[in-house]
Short mmCIF file of C-alpha atoms (C1' of nucleotides) in Angstrom, two decimals:
data_model
loop_
_atom_site.label_atom_id
_atom_site.label_comp_id
_atom_site.label_asym_id
_atom_site.label_seq_id
_atom_site.Cartn_x
_atom_site.Cartn_y
_atom_site.Cartn_z
CA MET A 1371 -37.63 39.80 -47.63
CA GLY A 1372 -41.03 39.07 -49.10
CA GLU A 1373 -44.22 39.64 -47.19
CA PRO A 1374 -45.18 36.48 -45.32
CA ARG A 1375 -47.78 34.63 -47.32
CA ILE A 1376 -51.03 34.61 -45.48
CA THR A 1377 -53.43 31.71 -45.68
CA GLU A 1378 -57.19 31.87 -45.55
CA ARG A 1379 -57.11 30.45 -42.06
CA GLY A 1380 -54.75 33.15 -40.92
CA ARG A 1381 -56.79 35.87 -42.48
CA ALA A 1382 -59.88 34.62 -40.68
CA THR A 1383 -58.10 34.57 -37.33
CA ARG A 1384 -56.82 38.06 -37.88
CA GLN A 1385 -60.28 39.29 -38.74
CA ARG A 1386 -61.76 37.54 -35.73
CA ILE A 1387 -59.30 39.37 -33.51
CA ILE A 1388 -60.14 42.71 -35.05
CA GLU A 1389 -63.86 42.29 -34.65
CA ALA A 1390 -63.68 41.04 -31.07
CA THR A 1391 -61.42 43.93 -30.18
CA GLY A 1392 -63.88 46.32 -31.78
CA GLN A 1393 -66.67 44.90 -29.68
CA GLN A 1394 -64.68 45.24 -26.49
CA ILE A 1395 -63.55 48.76 -27.23
CA LEU A 1396 -67.11 49.79 -27.89
CA ALA A 1397 -68.21 48.21 -24.62
CA GLY A 1398 -65.40 49.28 -22.34
CA GLY A 1399 -63.18 51.70 -24.18
CA ILE A 1400 -59.56 51.25 -25.13
CA GLY A 1401 -58.47 51.24 -21.53
CA GLY A 1402 -61.00 48.59 -20.67
CA THR A 1403 -59.78 46.34 -23.43
CA THR A 1404 -56.74 44.20 -22.73
CA LEU A 1405 -54.88 41.75 -24.92
CA ASP A 1406 -55.81 39.07 -22.45
CA THR A 1407 -59.54 39.65 -22.76
CA VAL A 1408 -59.19 39.74 -26.52
CA ARG A 1409 -57.22 36.52 -26.41
CA ALA A 1410 -59.90 34.89 -24.30
CA ALA A 1411 -62.74 36.07 -26.50
CA THR A 1412 -61.09 34.87 -29.68
CA LEU A 1413 -59.62 31.65 -28.33
CA THR A 1414 -56.20 32.67 -29.52
CA SER A 1415 -52.81 32.91 -27.89
CA LYS A 1416 -50.57 35.81 -27.08
CA SER A 1417 -48.20 34.93 -29.87
CA GLN A 1418 -50.99 35.10 -32.42
CA LEU A 1419 -51.85 38.64 -31.44
CA PHE A 1420 -48.30 39.73 -32.03
CA HIS A 1421 -47.98 37.53 -35.10
CA TYR A 1422 -50.78 39.38 -36.84
CA PHE A 1423 -50.18 42.74 -35.20
CA PRO A 1424 -46.44 43.11 -34.64
CA GLY A 1425 -46.99 46.64 -33.44
CA GLY A 1426 -48.88 45.32 -30.45
CA LYS A 1427 -52.01 46.84 -29.01
CA ALA A 1428 -51.52 50.17 -30.74
CA GLU A 1429 -51.43 48.57 -34.17
CA LEU A 1430 -54.40 46.39 -33.33
CA VAL A 1431 -56.45 49.38 -32.28
CA ARG A 1432 -55.53 51.18 -35.46
CA GLU A 1433 -56.64 48.23 -37.55
CA VAL A 1434 -59.88 48.19 -35.60
CA ALA A 1435 -60.36 51.85 -36.44
CA VAL A 1436 -59.79 51.20 -40.12
CA TRP A 1437 -62.24 48.33 -40.11
CA GLU A 1438 -64.88 50.20 -38.12
CA GLY A 1439 -64.57 53.10 -40.51
CA GLY A 1440 -65.31 50.76 -43.38
CA GLU A 1441 -68.25 49.20 -41.59
CA LEU A 1442 -69.69 52.58 -40.82
CA LEU A 1443 -69.48 53.67 -44.40
CA ALA A 1444 -70.83 50.35 -45.65
CA ALA A 1445 -73.81 50.68 -43.36
CA GLN A 1446 -74.74 53.90 -45.11
CA MET A 1447 -74.63 52.32 -48.54
CA PRO A 1448 -75.99 52.83 -51.04
CA PHE A 1449 -77.71 56.03 -49.90
CA ILE A 1450 -74.57 57.87 -48.88
CA GLU A 1451 -73.46 57.75 -52.49
CA ASP A 1452 -76.69 59.28 -53.69
CA LEU A 1453 -78.14 61.95 -51.41
CA GLY A 1454 -79.54 63.76 -54.40
CA SER A 1455 -83.16 63.66 -53.31
CA TRP A 1456 -85.14 64.02 -50.11
CA GLU A 1457 -86.02 60.33 -50.23
CA SER A 1458 -82.37 59.45 -50.43
CA TRP A 1459 -81.53 61.58 -47.42
CA HIS A 1460 -84.36 60.05 -45.50
CA SER A 1461 -83.26 56.52 -46.31
CA TRP A 1462 -79.72 57.38 -45.38
CA ARG A 1463 -80.85 58.78 -42.06
CA ASP A 1464 -82.82 55.61 -41.28
CA ALA A 1465 -79.95 53.35 -42.28
CA LEU A 1466 -77.58 55.23 -40.03
CA ILE A 1467 -79.86 55.07 -37.01
CA HIS A 1468 -80.40 51.41 -37.71
CA TYR A 1469 -76.66 50.83 -37.80
CA TYR A 1470 -76.12 52.45 -34.43
CA LEU A 1471 -79.08 50.56 -33.05
CA GLY A 1472 -77.48 47.32 -34.17
CA LEU A 1473 -74.36 48.12 -32.19
CA GLY A 1474 -76.38 47.70 -29.03
CA ARG A 1475 -74.88 50.82 -27.56
CA TRP A 1476 -75.40 54.44 -28.39
CA ALA A 1477 -71.91 55.35 -29.39
CA CYS A 1478 -69.98 55.91 -32.59
CA PRO A 1479 -67.05 53.55 -33.03
CA ILE A 1480 -65.17 56.28 -34.82
CA GLY A 1481 -66.28 59.26 -32.80
CA SER A 1482 -65.58 57.65 -29.47
CA LEU A 1483 -62.15 56.55 -30.62
CA ALA A 1484 -61.52 60.12 -31.68
CA THR A 1485 -62.04 61.45 -28.17
CA GLN A 1486 -60.28 58.57 -26.50
CA ALA A 1487 -56.97 58.36 -28.23
CA ALA A 1488 -56.46 61.23 -30.60
CA MET A 1489 -53.78 62.83 -28.47
CA THR A 1490 -52.16 59.60 -27.44
CA ASP A 1491 -51.43 58.00 -30.78
CA PRO A 1492 -50.78 60.25 -33.78
CA GLU A 1493 -51.10 57.36 -36.21
CA LEU A 1494 -54.48 56.43 -34.83
CA ASP A 1495 -55.41 60.07 -35.01
CA ALA A 1496 -54.58 60.05 -38.71
CA VAL A 1497 -56.82 57.04 -39.30
CA ILE A 1498 -59.71 58.64 -37.46
CA THR A 1499 -59.26 61.95 -39.20
CA ALA A 1500 -59.21 60.27 -42.59
CA SER A 1501 -62.36 58.36 -41.79
CA MET A 1502 -64.14 61.49 -40.68
CA ALA A 1503 -62.96 63.37 -43.74
CA THR A 1504 -64.30 60.69 -46.07
CA TRP A 1505 -67.62 60.79 -44.33
CA LEU A 1506 -67.73 64.56 -44.43
CA ASP A 1507 -66.89 64.62 -48.12
CA ALA A 1508 -69.72 62.24 -48.88
CA LEU A 1509 -72.23 64.40 -47.06
CA ALA A 1510 -70.95 67.57 -48.67
CA ALA A 1511 -71.19 65.92 -52.09
CA GLY A 1512 -74.81 65.13 -51.30
CA VAL A 1513 -75.53 68.73 -50.43
CA VAL A 1514 -73.97 69.82 -53.70
CA LYS A 1515 -76.24 67.43 -55.54
CA MET A 1516 -79.23 68.85 -53.76
CA GLN A 1517 -78.16 72.31 -54.83
CA ALA A 1518 -77.68 71.14 -58.41
CA ASN A 1519 -81.15 69.65 -58.34
CA GLY A 1520 -82.57 72.90 -57.15
CA HIS A 1521 -83.59 71.62 -53.74
CA VAL A 1522 -81.20 73.64 -51.68
CA ASP A 1523 -80.14 77.24 -51.82
CA PRO A 1524 -77.04 77.34 -54.05
CA SER A 1525 -75.49 80.08 -51.94
CA ALA A 1526 -75.18 77.80 -48.91
CA ASP A 1527 -71.77 76.35 -48.10
CA PRO A 1528 -71.99 72.56 -48.57
CA ARG A 1529 -69.11 71.76 -46.25
CA ARG A 1530 -70.58 73.91 -43.56
CA ILE A 1531 -73.89 72.13 -43.77
CA ALA A 1532 -72.13 68.78 -43.85
CA VAL A 1533 -70.18 69.67 -40.72
CA ALA A 1534 -73.36 70.69 -38.96
CA ILE A 1535 -75.02 67.39 -39.83
CA LEU A 1536 -72.04 65.28 -38.86
CA ALA A 1537 -71.68 67.21 -35.62
CA SER A 1538 -75.31 66.61 -34.78
CA ILE A 1539 -74.70 62.89 -35.21
CA GLN A 1540 -71.62 62.80 -33.04
CA GLY A 1541 -73.09 65.08 -30.41
CA GLY A 1542 -76.42 63.30 -30.54
CA LEU A 1543 -74.66 60.06 -29.73
CA VAL A 1544 -72.84 61.66 -26.82
CA LEU A 1545 -76.19 62.68 -25.39
CA SER A 1546 -77.91 59.41 -26.25
CA GLN A 1547 -75.44 57.38 -24.26
CA PRO A 1548 -76.54 58.45 -20.78
CA GLN A 1549 -80.19 58.44 -21.83
CA LYS A 1550 -79.82 54.92 -23.18
CA SER A 1551 -82.20 56.02 -25.88
CA SER A 1552 -81.96 57.05 -29.48
CA TRP A 1553 -84.09 60.13 -29.07
CA PRO A 1554 -81.33 62.67 -28.54
CA LEU A 1555 -79.55 61.36 -31.62
CA GLU A 1556 -82.71 61.44 -33.67
CA ALA A 1557 -83.71 64.86 -32.38
CA ALA A 1558 -80.31 66.34 -33.13
CA LEU A 1559 -79.94 64.76 -36.54
CA ASP A 1560 -83.47 65.54 -37.68
CA THR A 1561 -83.10 69.11 -36.53
CA ALA A 1562 -79.91 69.44 -38.53
CA LEU A 1563 -81.62 67.97 -41.56
CA ASP A 1564 -84.45 70.48 -41.19
CA VAL A 1565 -81.91 73.13 -41.91
CA LEU A 1566 -81.30 71.47 -45.23
CA HIS A 1567 -84.99 71.50 -45.94
CA GLN A 1568 -85.21 75.17 -45.23
CA SER A 1569 -82.42 75.80 -47.69
CA THR A 1570 -80.91 78.51 -45.59
CA ALA A 1571 -77.69 80.22 -46.27
CA PRO A 1572 -76.02 80.95 -42.90
CA PRO A 1573 -76.76 84.53 -41.86
CA ARG A 1574 -73.70 84.87 -39.63
CA MET B 295 -65.78 60.38 14.43
CA GLY B 296 -65.88 63.93 13.16
CA GLU B 297 -64.67 64.89 9.74
CA PRO B 298 -61.00 65.82 9.80
CA ARG B 299 -60.76 69.57 10.05
CA ILE B 300 -59.28 70.96 6.91
CA THR B 301 -57.04 73.98 6.93
CA GLU B 302 -56.78 76.63 4.28
CA ARG B 303 -53.46 75.24 3.22
CA GLY B 304 -54.94 71.80 2.79
CA ARG B 305 -57.84 73.09 0.78
CA ALA B 306 -55.48 74.90 -1.55
CA THR B 307 -53.40 71.78 -2.10
CA ARG B 308 -56.48 69.73 -2.79
CA GLN B 309 -57.69 72.26 -5.31
CA ARG B 310 -54.28 72.40 -6.93
CA ILE B 311 -54.41 68.65 -7.41
CA ILE B 312 -57.85 68.80 -8.96
CA GLU B 313 -56.94 71.50 -11.42
CA ALA B 314 -53.68 69.89 -12.49
CA THR B 315 -55.45 66.60 -12.99
CA GLY B 316 -58.08 68.34 -15.07
CA GLN B 317 -55.38 69.82 -17.26
CA GLN B 318 -53.71 66.48 -17.77
CA ILE B 319 -56.95 64.66 -18.51
CA LEU B 320 -57.83 67.27 -21.09
CA ALA B 321 -54.41 66.94 -22.67
CA GLY B 322 -53.95 63.19 -22.56
CA GLY B 323 -57.16 61.59 -21.43
CA ILE B 324 -57.77 59.62 -18.27
CA GLY B 325 -55.51 56.82 -19.41
CA GLY B 326 -52.74 59.27 -20.13
CA THR B 327 -52.97 60.76 -16.68
CA THR B 328 -51.15 58.97 -13.88
CA LEU B 329 -50.92 59.74 -10.21
CA ASP B 330 -47.22 60.14 -10.70
CA THR B 331 -47.54 62.83 -13.33
CA VAL B 332 -50.11 64.60 -11.18
CA ARG B 333 -47.79 64.35 -8.21
CA ALA B 334 -44.96 65.80 -10.24
CA ALA B 335 -47.04 68.64 -11.61
CA THR B 336 -48.38 69.64 -8.22
CA LEU B 337 -45.18 69.09 -6.25
CA THR B 338 -47.01 66.84 -3.88
CA SER B 339 -46.43 63.33 -2.60
CA LYS B 340 -48.28 60.10 -3.07
CA SER B 341 -49.64 60.23 0.43
CA GLN B 342 -51.20 63.60 -0.18
CA LEU B 343 -53.14 62.32 -3.15
CA PHE B 344 -54.65 59.60 -1.02
CA HIS B 345 -55.02 61.90 1.92
CA TYR B 346 -57.32 64.18 0.00
CA PHE B 347 -58.84 61.51 -2.24
CA PRO B 348 -59.06 58.30 -0.23
CA GLY B 349 -60.88 56.65 -3.11
CA GLY B 350 -57.76 56.96 -5.22
CA LYS B 351 -57.68 57.88 -8.86
CA ALA B 352 -61.36 57.14 -9.41
CA GLU B 353 -62.41 59.59 -6.73
CA LEU B 354 -59.97 62.18 -7.98
CA VAL B 355 -61.35 61.94 -11.49
CA ARG B 356 -64.87 62.29 -10.17
CA GLU B 357 -63.93 65.41 -8.26
CA VAL B 358 -62.34 66.75 -11.41
CA ALA B 359 -65.59 66.14 -13.26
CA VAL B 360 -67.57 67.98 -10.60
CA TRP B 361 -65.21 70.91 -10.72
CA GLU B 362 -65.06 71.04 -14.50
CA GLY B 363 -68.83 70.98 -14.61
CA GLY B 364 -68.90 74.00 -12.34
CA GLU B 365 -66.31 75.83 -14.38
CA LEU B 366 -68.18 75.14 -17.57
CA LEU B 367 -71.39 76.50 -16.16
CA ALA B 368 -69.63 79.47 -14.62
CA ALA B 369 -68.09 80.32 -17.97
CA GLN B 370 -71.56 80.72 -19.41
CA MET B 371 -72.66 83.09 -16.69
CA PRO B 372 -74.59 85.26 -16.57
CA PHE B 373 -76.05 84.67 -20.03
CA ILE B 374 -77.02 81.05 -19.48
CA GLU B 375 -79.42 82.23 -16.80
CA ASP B 376 -81.07 84.67 -19.15
CA LEU B 377 -81.42 83.50 -22.74
CA GLY B 378 -84.63 85.45 -23.06
CA SER B 379 -83.48 87.58 -25.99
CA TRP B 380 -81.45 87.17 -29.14
CA GLU B 381 -78.71 89.35 -27.68
CA SER B 382 -78.53 87.08 -24.67
CA TRP B 383 -78.18 83.99 -26.85
CA HIS B 384 -75.53 85.66 -28.88
CA SER B 385 -73.53 86.67 -25.83
CA TRP B 386 -73.88 83.19 -24.42
CA ARG B 387 -72.61 81.69 -27.65
CA ASP B 388 -69.59 83.96 -27.66
CA ALA B 389 -68.82 83.26 -24.01
CA LEU B 390 -68.93 79.54 -24.64
CA ILE B 391 -66.61 79.66 -27.62
CA HIS B 392 -64.30 81.88 -25.62
CA TYR B 393 -64.26 79.37 -22.79
CA TYR B 394 -63.28 76.51 -25.07
CA LEU B 395 -60.69 78.71 -26.71
CA GLY B 396 -59.19 79.38 -23.30
CA LEU B 397 -58.75 75.68 -22.71
CA GLY B 398 -56.17 75.66 -25.47
CA ARG B 399 -57.62 72.53 -26.93
CA TRP B 400 -60.84 71.92 -28.78
CA ALA B 401 -62.50 69.51 -26.45
CA CYS B 402 -65.20 69.59 -23.82
CA PRO B 403 -63.99 68.58 -20.36
CA ILE B 404 -67.39 67.08 -19.67
CA GLY B 405 -68.19 65.64 -23.06
CA SER B 406 -64.85 63.94 -23.45
CA LEU B 407 -65.11 62.44 -20.00
CA ALA B 408 -68.53 61.15 -20.94
CA THR B 409 -67.17 59.09 -23.79
CA GLN B 410 -64.07 58.01 -21.95
CA ALA B 411 -65.36 56.57 -18.73
CA ALA B 412 -69.10 56.30 -18.74
CA MET B 413 -69.05 52.53 -18.95
CA THR B 414 -66.12 52.11 -16.63
CA ASP B 415 -67.23 54.02 -13.57
CA PRO B 416 -70.94 54.28 -12.78
CA GLU B 417 -70.36 56.97 -10.17
CA LEU B 418 -68.46 59.10 -12.65
CA ASP B 419 -71.20 58.47 -15.12
CA ALA B 420 -73.70 59.86 -12.65
CA VAL B 421 -71.66 63.02 -12.21
CA ILE B 422 -71.37 63.53 -15.95
CA THR B 423 -75.03 62.86 -16.54
CA ALA B 424 -76.03 65.31 -13.86
CA SER B 425 -73.80 67.97 -15.34
CA MET B 426 -75.24 67.45 -18.78
CA ALA B 427 -78.77 67.51 -17.42
CA THR B 428 -78.19 70.81 -15.67
CA TRP B 429 -76.81 72.30 -18.83
CA LEU B 430 -79.67 70.95 -20.88
CA ASP B 431 -82.23 72.30 -18.45
CA ALA B 432 -80.72 75.75 -18.62
CA LEU B 433 -80.89 75.79 -22.41
CA ALA B 434 -84.43 74.46 -22.44
CA ALA B 435 -85.44 77.12 -19.94
CA GLY B 436 -84.01 79.69 -22.30
CA VAL B 437 -86.05 78.36 -25.19
CA VAL B 438 -89.17 78.53 -23.04
CA LYS B 439 -88.39 82.16 -22.29
CA MET B 440 -88.02 82.86 -25.96
CA GLN B 441 -91.38 81.30 -26.56
CA ALA B 442 -92.92 83.32 -23.76
CA ASN B 443 -91.47 86.46 -25.29
CA GLY B 444 -92.97 85.59 -28.62
CA HIS B 445 -89.66 85.04 -30.36
CA VAL B 446 -90.02 81.33 -30.95
CA ASP B 447 -92.90 79.19 -32.13
CA PRO B 448 -94.72 78.06 -28.96
CA SER B 449 -95.50 74.69 -30.50
CA ALA B 450 -91.83 73.74 -30.64
CA ASP B 451 -90.51 71.30 -28.03
CA PRO B 452 -87.99 73.22 -25.89
CA ARG B 453 -86.12 70.12 -24.74
CA ARG B 454 -85.79 68.92 -28.28
CA ILE B 455 -84.31 72.19 -29.39
CA ALA B 456 -82.03 72.24 -26.37
CA VAL B 457 -80.78 68.76 -27.18
CA ALA B 458 -80.09 69.76 -30.76
CA ILE B 459 -78.07 72.76 -29.63
CA LEU B 460 -76.12 70.84 -27.02
CA ALA B 461 -75.44 68.06 -29.50
CA SER B 462 -74.12 70.54 -32.01
CA ILE B 463 -71.70 71.79 -29.37
CA GLN B 464 -70.46 68.36 -28.40
CA GLY B 465 -70.28 67.14 -31.96
CA GLY B 466 -68.75 70.36 -33.15
CA LEU B 467 -65.96 69.90 -30.66
CA VAL B 468 -65.39 66.33 -31.81
CA LEU B 469 -64.89 67.66 -35.32
CA SER B 470 -62.88 70.68 -34.24
CA GLN B 471 -60.27 68.57 -32.53
CA PRO B 472 -58.66 67.08 -35.65
CA GLN B 473 -59.03 70.37 -37.50
CA LYS B 474 -57.34 72.22 -34.65
CA SER B 475 -59.74 75.01 -35.42
CA SER B 476 -62.91 76.38 -33.97
CA TRP B 477 -64.71 76.54 -37.26
CA PRO B 478 -66.50 73.20 -37.08
CA LEU B 479 -67.73 74.05 -33.62
CA GLU B 480 -68.87 77.48 -34.68
CA ALA B 481 -70.47 76.19 -37.86
CA ALA B 482 -72.37 73.48 -36.02
CA LEU B 483 -73.49 75.67 -33.16
CA ASP B 484 -74.51 78.61 -35.32
CA THR B 485 -76.43 76.31 -37.61
CA ALA B 486 -78.29 74.90 -34.64
CA LEU B 487 -79.05 78.39 -33.41
CA ASP B 488 -80.40 79.30 -36.81
CA VAL B 489 -83.10 76.76 -36.20
CA LEU B 490 -84.11 78.75 -33.19
CA HIS B 491 -84.27 81.90 -35.29
CA GLN B 492 -86.51 80.24 -37.78
CA SER B 493 -88.90 79.28 -35.00
CA THR B 494 -89.64 75.96 -36.56
CA ALA B 495 -91.68 73.23 -35.00
CA PRO B 496 -90.12 69.92 -36.06
CA PRO B 497 -92.04 68.55 -39.06
CA ARG B 498 -91.10 64.94 -38.47
"C1'" DC C 892 -45.42 76.59 25.04
"C1'" DT C 893 -47.03 72.34 24.11
"C1'" DA C 894 -49.96 68.54 22.70
"C1'" DG C 895 -52.58 66.75 19.07
"C1'" DG C 896 -54.04 66.58 14.65
"C1'" DA C 897 -53.33 68.07 9.86
"C1'" DA C 898 -50.08 68.08 6.14
"C1'" DT C 899 -46.22 66.21 3.86
"C1'" DG C 900 -42.26 63.08 2.07
"C1'" DG C 901 -41.04 59.08 0.11
"C1'" DA C 902 -39.88 54.22 0.39
"C1'" DC C 903 -42.12 50.06 -0.50
"C1'" DC C 904 -45.59 46.62 -2.07
"C1'" DT C 905 -48.74 44.52 -5.46
"C1'" DT C 906 -50.96 43.82 -9.55
"C1'" DG C 907 -52.22 43.79 -14.05
"C1'" DA C 908 -51.13 44.18 -18.62
"C1'" DA C 909 -47.92 44.60 -22.53
"C1'" DG C 910 -44.54 42.27 -24.75
"C1'" DT C 911 -40.83 38.22 -25.59
"C1'" DC C 912 -39.46 33.67 -26.68
"C1'" DC C 913 -39.23 29.09 -28.06
"C1'" DA C 914 -41.23 24.94 -29.00
"C1'" DA C 915 -44.94 22.35 -31.29
"C1'" DT C 916 -48.30 21.68 -34.90
"C1'" DA C 917 -50.64 22.30 -39.30
"C1'" DA C 918 -50.77 23.50 -44.00
"C1'" DT C 919 -48.73 24.14 -48.54
"C1'" DG C 920 -46.12 23.73 -52.61
"C1'" DA C 921 -42.60 21.42 -55.14
"C1'" DT D 832 -43.25 12.58 -49.72
"C1'" DC D 833 -40.80 16.24 -47.60
"C1'" DA D 834 -39.03 20.63 -46.70
"C1'" DT D 835 -40.51 25.05 -45.75
"C1'" DT D 836 -43.29 28.31 -43.73
"C1'" DA D 837 -47.47 29.80 -41.60
"C1'" DT D 838 -49.99 29.10 -37.45
"C1'" DT D 839 -50.59 28.19 -32.76
"C1'" DG D 840 -49.75 27.43 -27.46
"C1'" DG D 841 -48.35 29.19 -23.43
"C1'" DA D 842 -44.76 30.07 -20.07
"C1'" DC D 843 -41.92 33.81 -18.81
"C1'" DT D 844 -40.21 38.66 -18.31
"C1'" DT D 845 -40.65 43.47 -17.62
"C1'" DC D 846 -42.49 47.47 -16.15
"C1'" DA D 847 -45.63 51.01 -15.23
"C1'" DA D 848 -49.01 52.52 -12.23
"C1'" DG D 849 -52.14 52.25 -8.39
"C1'" DG D 850 -52.09 51.83 -3.67
"C1'" DT D 851 -50.07 51.15 1.39
"C1'" DC D 852 -47.46 52.60 5.27
"C1'" DC D 853 -44.91 55.07 8.52
"C1'" DA D 854 -42.00 58.69 9.85
"C1'" DT D 855 -41.51 63.65 9.88
"C1'" DT D 856 -42.77 68.38 9.80
"C1'" DC D 857 -46.01 72.05 10.24
"C1'" DC D 858 -49.84 74.40 12.13
"C1'" DT D 859 -53.27 75.57 15.47
"C1'" DA D 860 -55.99 75.61 19.61
"C1'" DG D 861 -56.01 75.69 24.37
#
DNA sequence: CTAGGAATGGACCTTGAAGTCCAATAATGA
DNA sequence: TCATTATTGGACTTCAAGGTCCATTCCTAG
């Protein structure tokens, strides 16, 4: 019972399905995305969807989450791997905003999935959680570097700062959506980054 | 064609439906909430649901949003109307955390609805947006009071600070959900409030 | 006490979307 | 070339969930 060999053509079709589904989920949510609309958008047939995603819609959505997580991280490269200087943080911040801008919609592919389906599908929840954890780790590592370089108070908790920054991104996007503008996101994120500048250890 | 007179009994049933639906949406999202499960939970019949909400599920969800918005605001009373002193902010913060704790799940009834159905239902979107705006206004008014009382730098933009705080709440909840703990929410919110303490005008 | 309207019960209809199945075609490797 | 397997097409089935309808019961005002 070997894995079915997959050809280049098949791989491309599979990828096309994932990306189209990602688009539709971002535009209309999981509920607003049906296998039929995906099929239409990708010029595929029902059997193909289940050929590449035997687990049906649930598996497809999970694969979308995995892929979106990768895209999100890739969009922050190479700065997310540095974050050891103010310039690096600034570049990272710009790259992130630019990524969300490119999506054409003020929403986080990962964050919105988190609120939509965490309780419904435990496996999807695991994917989302892992993606968030990776992201959080990267930010925390950056804070540690800043501390090592003497730019940030060494007594501050890196994970706590990282959480605050990540939360400002997610929350900023929630508020940006109705405003159809990036300003809430930018305001929230920049405010969170100011905290880093001020090198404060939390008083509470 | 006068409005149908509504009796006390009817009003109670209607309210029971709204609250049960709110519970289910919080637990399983809009997609995970069906009229049948609501009917079962409220010991009502299909006809009652449509009797009180002729617009069907969409109208019911909207009414839930309105009600949840009211509850959320009420939970922050009376502090949200003050916010003119550090003690007031602190009490407000505690009341808010306590409210979310009482929900038994780390999610915002309003914020999660925002991500779930903004694009699907414009009318629901309007309700959510209005609720957020009210909340934001209250926080901004508090910041203005703090400035008037000489506790915060008068050159700071109150709405910007309010957005940062609200974003930290929404984002903190997004991160708290997978952790099943309040600490991300508290970390994010407290960090945002620190900014207020430091009376900083945004440098960017 | 009684008529009319509110409240309720529940069977029934309809639709949309997930998922199944089998046949046909294209590619690949021996 | 040819057998095998991946890929594709699309009809068909199933079922959950929203929504309709009408009969029945309960309440209230006059």
